[in-house]
CSV table of C-alpha atoms in Angstrom, one decimal:
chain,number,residue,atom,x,y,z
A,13,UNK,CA,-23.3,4.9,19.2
A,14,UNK,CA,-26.7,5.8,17.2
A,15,UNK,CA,-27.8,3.0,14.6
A,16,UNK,CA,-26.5,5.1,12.0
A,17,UNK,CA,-23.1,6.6,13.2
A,18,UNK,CA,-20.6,4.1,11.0
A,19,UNK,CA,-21.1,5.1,7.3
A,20,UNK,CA,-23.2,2.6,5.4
A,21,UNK,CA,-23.8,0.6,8.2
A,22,UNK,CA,-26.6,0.1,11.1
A,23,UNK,CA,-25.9,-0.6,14.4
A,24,UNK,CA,-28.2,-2.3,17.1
A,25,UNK,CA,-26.7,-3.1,20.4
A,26,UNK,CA,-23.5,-2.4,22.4
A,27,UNK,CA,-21.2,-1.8,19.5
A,28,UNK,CA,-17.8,-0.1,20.4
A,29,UNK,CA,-15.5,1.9,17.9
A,30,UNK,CA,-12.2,0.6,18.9
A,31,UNK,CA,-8.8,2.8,17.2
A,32,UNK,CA,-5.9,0.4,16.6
A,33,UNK,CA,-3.7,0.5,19.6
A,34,UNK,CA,-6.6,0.3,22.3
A,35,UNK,CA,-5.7,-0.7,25.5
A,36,UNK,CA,-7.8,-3.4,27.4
A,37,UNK,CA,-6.3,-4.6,30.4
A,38,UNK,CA,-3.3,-6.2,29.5
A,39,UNK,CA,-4.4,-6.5,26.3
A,40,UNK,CA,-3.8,-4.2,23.1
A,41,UNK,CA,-5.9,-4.3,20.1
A,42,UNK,CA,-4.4,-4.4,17.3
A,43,UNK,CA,-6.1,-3.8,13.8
A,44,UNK,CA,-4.5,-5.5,10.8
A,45,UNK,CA,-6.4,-3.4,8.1
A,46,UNK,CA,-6.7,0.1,8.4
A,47,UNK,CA,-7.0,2.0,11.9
A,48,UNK,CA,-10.2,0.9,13.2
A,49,UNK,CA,-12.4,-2.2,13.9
A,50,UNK,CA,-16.0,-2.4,15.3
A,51,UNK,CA,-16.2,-4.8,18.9
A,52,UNK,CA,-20.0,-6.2,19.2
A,53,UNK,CA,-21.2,-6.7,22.9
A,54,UNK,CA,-23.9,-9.1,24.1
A,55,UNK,CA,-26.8,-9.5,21.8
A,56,UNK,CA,-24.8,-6.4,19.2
A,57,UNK,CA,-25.5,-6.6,15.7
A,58,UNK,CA,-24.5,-4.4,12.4
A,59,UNK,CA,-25.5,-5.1,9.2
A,60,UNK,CA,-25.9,-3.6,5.4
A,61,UNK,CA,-28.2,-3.6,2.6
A,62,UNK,CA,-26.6,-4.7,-1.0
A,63,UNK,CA,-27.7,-4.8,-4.5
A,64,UNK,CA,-27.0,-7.9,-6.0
A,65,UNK,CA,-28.4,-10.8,-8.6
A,66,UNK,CA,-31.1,-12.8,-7.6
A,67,UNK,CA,-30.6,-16.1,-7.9
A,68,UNK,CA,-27.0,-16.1,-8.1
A,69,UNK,CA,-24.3,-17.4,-5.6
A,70,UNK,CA,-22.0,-14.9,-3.0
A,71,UNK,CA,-19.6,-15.8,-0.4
A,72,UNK,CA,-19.0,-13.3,2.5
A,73,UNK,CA,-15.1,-13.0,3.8
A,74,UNK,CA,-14.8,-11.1,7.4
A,75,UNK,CA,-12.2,-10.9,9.6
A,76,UNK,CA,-12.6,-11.8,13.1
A,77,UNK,CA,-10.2,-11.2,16.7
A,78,UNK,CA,-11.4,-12.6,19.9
A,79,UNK,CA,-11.0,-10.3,23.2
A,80,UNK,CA,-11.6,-12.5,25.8
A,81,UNK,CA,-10.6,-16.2,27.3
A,82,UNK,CA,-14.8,-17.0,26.9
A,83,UNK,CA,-16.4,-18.5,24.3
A,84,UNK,CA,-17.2,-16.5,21.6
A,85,UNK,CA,-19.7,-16.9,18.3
A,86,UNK,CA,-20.9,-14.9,15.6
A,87,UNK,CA,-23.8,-15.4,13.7
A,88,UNK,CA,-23.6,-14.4,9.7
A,89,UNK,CA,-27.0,-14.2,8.2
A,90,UNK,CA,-29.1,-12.7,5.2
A,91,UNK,CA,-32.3,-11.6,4.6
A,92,UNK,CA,-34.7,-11.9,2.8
A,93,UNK,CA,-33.7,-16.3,2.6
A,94,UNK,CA,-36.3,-18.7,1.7
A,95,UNK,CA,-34.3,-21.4,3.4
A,96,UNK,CA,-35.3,-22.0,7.0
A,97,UNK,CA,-32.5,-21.4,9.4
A,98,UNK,CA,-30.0,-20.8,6.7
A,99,UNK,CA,-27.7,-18.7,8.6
A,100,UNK,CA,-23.5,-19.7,9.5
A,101,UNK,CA,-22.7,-20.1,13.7
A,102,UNK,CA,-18.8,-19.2,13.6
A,103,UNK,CA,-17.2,-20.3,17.0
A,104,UNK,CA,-14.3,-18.3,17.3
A,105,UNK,CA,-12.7,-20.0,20.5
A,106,UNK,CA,-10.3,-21.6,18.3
A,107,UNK,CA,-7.5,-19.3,16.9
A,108,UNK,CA,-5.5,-20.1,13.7
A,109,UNK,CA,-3.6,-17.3,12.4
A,110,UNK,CA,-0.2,-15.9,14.6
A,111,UNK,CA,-1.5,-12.5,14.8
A,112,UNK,CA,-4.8,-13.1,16.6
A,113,UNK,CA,-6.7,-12.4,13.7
A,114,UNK,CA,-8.7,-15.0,11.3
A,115,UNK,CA,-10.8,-14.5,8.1
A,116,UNK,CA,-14.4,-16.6,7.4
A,117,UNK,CA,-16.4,-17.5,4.2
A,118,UNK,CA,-19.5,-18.1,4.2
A,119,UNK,CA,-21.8,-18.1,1.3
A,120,UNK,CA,-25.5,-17.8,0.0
A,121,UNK,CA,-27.9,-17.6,-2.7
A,122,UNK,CA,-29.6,-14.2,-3.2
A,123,UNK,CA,-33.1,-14.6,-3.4
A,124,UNK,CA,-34.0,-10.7,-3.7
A,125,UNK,CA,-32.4,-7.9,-6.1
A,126,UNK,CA,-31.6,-6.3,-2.4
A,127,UNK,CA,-30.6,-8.3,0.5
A,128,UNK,CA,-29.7,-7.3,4.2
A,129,UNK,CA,-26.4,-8.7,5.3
A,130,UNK,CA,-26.4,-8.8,9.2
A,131,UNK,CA,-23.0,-10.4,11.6
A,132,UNK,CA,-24.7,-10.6,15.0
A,133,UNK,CA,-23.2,-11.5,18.6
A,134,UNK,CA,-25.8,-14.0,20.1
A,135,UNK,CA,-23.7,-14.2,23.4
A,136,UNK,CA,-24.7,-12.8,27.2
A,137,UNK,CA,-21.1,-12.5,28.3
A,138,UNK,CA,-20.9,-10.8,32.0
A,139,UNK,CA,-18.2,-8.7,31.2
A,140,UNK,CA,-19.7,-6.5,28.8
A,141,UNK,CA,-16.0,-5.0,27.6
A,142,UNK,CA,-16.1,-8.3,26.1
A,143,UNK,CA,-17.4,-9.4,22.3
A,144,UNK,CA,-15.7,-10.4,18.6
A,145,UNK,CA,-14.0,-7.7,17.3
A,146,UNK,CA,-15.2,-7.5,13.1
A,147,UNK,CA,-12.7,-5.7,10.8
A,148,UNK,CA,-12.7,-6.2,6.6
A,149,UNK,CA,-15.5,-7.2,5.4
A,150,UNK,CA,-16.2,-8.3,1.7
A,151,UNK,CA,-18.5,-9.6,-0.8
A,152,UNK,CA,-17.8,-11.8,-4.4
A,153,UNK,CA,-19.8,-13.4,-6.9
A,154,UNK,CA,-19.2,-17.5,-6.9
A,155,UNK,CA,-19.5,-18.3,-10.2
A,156,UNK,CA,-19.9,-22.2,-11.1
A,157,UNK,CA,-17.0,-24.1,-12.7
A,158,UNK,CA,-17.4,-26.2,-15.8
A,159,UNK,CA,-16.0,-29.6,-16.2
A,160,UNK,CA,-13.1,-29.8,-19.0
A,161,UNK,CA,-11.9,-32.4,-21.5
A,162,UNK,CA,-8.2,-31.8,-19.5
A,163,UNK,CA,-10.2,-32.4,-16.2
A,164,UNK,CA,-13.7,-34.1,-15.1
A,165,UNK,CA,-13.7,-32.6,-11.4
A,166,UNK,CA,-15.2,-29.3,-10.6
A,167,UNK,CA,-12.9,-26.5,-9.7
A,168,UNK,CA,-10.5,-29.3,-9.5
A,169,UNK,CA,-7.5,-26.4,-9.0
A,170,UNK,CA,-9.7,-24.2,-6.3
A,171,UNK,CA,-9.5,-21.5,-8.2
A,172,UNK,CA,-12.8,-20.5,-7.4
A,173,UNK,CA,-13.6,-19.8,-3.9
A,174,UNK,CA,-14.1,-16.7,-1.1
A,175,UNK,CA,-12.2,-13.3,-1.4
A,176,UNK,CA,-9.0,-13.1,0.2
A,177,UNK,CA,-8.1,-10.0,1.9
A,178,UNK,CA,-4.4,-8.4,0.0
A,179,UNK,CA,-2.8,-7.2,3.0
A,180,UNK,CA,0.9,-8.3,3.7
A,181,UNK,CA,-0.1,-10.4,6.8
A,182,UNK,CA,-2.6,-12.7,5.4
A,183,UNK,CA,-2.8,-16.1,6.8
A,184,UNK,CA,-5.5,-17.4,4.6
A,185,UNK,CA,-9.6,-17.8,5.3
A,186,UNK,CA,-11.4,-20.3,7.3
A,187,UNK,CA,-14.1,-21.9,5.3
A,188,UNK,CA,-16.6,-23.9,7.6
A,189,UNK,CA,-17.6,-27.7,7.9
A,190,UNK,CA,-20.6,-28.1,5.6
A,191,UNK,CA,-23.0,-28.5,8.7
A,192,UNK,CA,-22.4,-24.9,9.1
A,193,UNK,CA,-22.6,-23.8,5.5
A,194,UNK,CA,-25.4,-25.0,3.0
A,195,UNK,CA,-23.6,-23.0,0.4
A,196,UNK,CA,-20.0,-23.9,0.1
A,197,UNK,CA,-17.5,-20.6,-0.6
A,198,UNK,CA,-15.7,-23.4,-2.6
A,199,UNK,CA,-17.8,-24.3,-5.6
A,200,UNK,CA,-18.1,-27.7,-6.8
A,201,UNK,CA,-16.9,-28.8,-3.0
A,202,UNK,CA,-18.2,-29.5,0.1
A,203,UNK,CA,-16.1,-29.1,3.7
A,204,UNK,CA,-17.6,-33.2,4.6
A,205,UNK,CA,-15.4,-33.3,7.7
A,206,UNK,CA,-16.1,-31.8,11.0
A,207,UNK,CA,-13.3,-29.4,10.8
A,208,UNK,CA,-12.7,-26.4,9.3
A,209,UNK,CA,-10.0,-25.9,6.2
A,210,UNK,CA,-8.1,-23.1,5.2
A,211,UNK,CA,-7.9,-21.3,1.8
A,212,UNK,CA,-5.1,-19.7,0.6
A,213,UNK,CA,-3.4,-17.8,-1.9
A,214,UNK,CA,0.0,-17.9,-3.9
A,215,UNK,CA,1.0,-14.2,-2.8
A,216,UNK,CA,1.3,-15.8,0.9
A,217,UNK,CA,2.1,-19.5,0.8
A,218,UNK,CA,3.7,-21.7,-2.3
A,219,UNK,CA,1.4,-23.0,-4.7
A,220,UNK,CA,2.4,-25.1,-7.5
A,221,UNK,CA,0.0,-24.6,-10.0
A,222,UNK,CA,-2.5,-21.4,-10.5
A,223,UNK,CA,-3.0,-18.9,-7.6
A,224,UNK,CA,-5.4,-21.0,-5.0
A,225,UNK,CA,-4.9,-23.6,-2.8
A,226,UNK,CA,-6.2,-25.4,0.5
A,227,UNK,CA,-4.7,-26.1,3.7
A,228,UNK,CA,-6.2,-29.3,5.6
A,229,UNK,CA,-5.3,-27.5,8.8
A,230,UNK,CA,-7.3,-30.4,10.9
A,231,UNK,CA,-4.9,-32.8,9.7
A,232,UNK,CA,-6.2,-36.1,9.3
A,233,UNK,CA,-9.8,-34.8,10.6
A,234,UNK,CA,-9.9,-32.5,7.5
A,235,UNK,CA,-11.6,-33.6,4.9
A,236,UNK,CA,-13.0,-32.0,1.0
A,237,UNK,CA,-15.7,-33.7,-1.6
């Protein structure tokens, strides 16, 4: 495809156009939101220039399927970022939701009034048919939580957090161990434990109180500050 042929988005790099209901091997593709997906090949990379508000906080959810048995990565970055290396690794190796599909966070601060969001493949897989396939993609303001006479912690109900995709099907979004996340999607918390956690939503899962929630989905190995 040219760098220009998805609407709003460049392309570098094998990137593939895949319809819902594509056939590889004995493998179909299916696309939880809307018909079509993008699958990124070795080295493949799209990415899109935003307005947003200097200075303030955003968390990026995307939506993420793996299509082969290697190990698989994406690389979420921004630009411009005066932070050195400030960019989130996602392994993808490990699956979490039952329909093969899983949504990240990962957040920044903007340090420009326009900023370049980019989701790269860094692997050199030798089957090129293989590569992360990338379907929703979103963008929210974090705002920061205020302390309150009724309760002293921070965002103490997770209210605040990364955008959750609507549809029927959804099983949640993966928010990264703090080593791989400066910027947490949760404000006023930090993911201290090596693991991953989950957040979730009311529409999909039983919360008591409010409309957010987290899963510790490591178990024991979880763990939030």
């Amino acid at each position: 495809m040219s760098a220009k042929a998805i609407p709003n988005w460049e392309i570098s790099g094998y990137v593939e156009y895949i319809k819902s209901g594509h056939k590889q091997g004995d493998m179909l593709l299916i696309v939880p939101e809307g018909a079509f997906a993008v699958r990124l090949g070795n080295e493949a990379l799209i990415k899109q220039k935003i307005e947003v508000v200097k200075g303030d906080f955003y968390s990026l959810t995307f939506s993420t399927a793996r299509t082969c048995a290697q190990e698989e990565r994406l690389n979420v970055s921004v630009s411009p970022n005066n932070e050195k290396n400030d960019f989130g690794l996602f392994p993808i190796q490990t699956m979490y939701s039952s329909n093969g599909w899983d949504s990240y966070a990962w957040a920044f601060q903007a340090d420009a009034h326009v900023i370049e969001i980019s989701i790269h493949n860094p692997g050199v897989e030798e089957d090129a048919a293989c590569g992360p396939l990338i379907d929703s993609v979103a963008l929210k303001t974090l705002y920061n939580p205020k302390r309150t006479r009724a309760n002293l912690l921070k965002n103490g109900n997770f209210e605040e957090g990364p955008y959750i995709f609507p549809r029927p099907t959804s099983e949640g979004v993966i928010i990264p161990p703090h080593i791989e996340d400066d910027h947490s999607p949760l404000p006023g918390w930090i993911i201290e434990s090596l693991k991953a956690i989950k957040y979730i939503d009311s529409e999909h899962f039983s919360v008591p109180k409010g409309k957010r929630a987290i899963e510790l989905i490591a178990g024991k190995e979880s763990a939030v500050a």
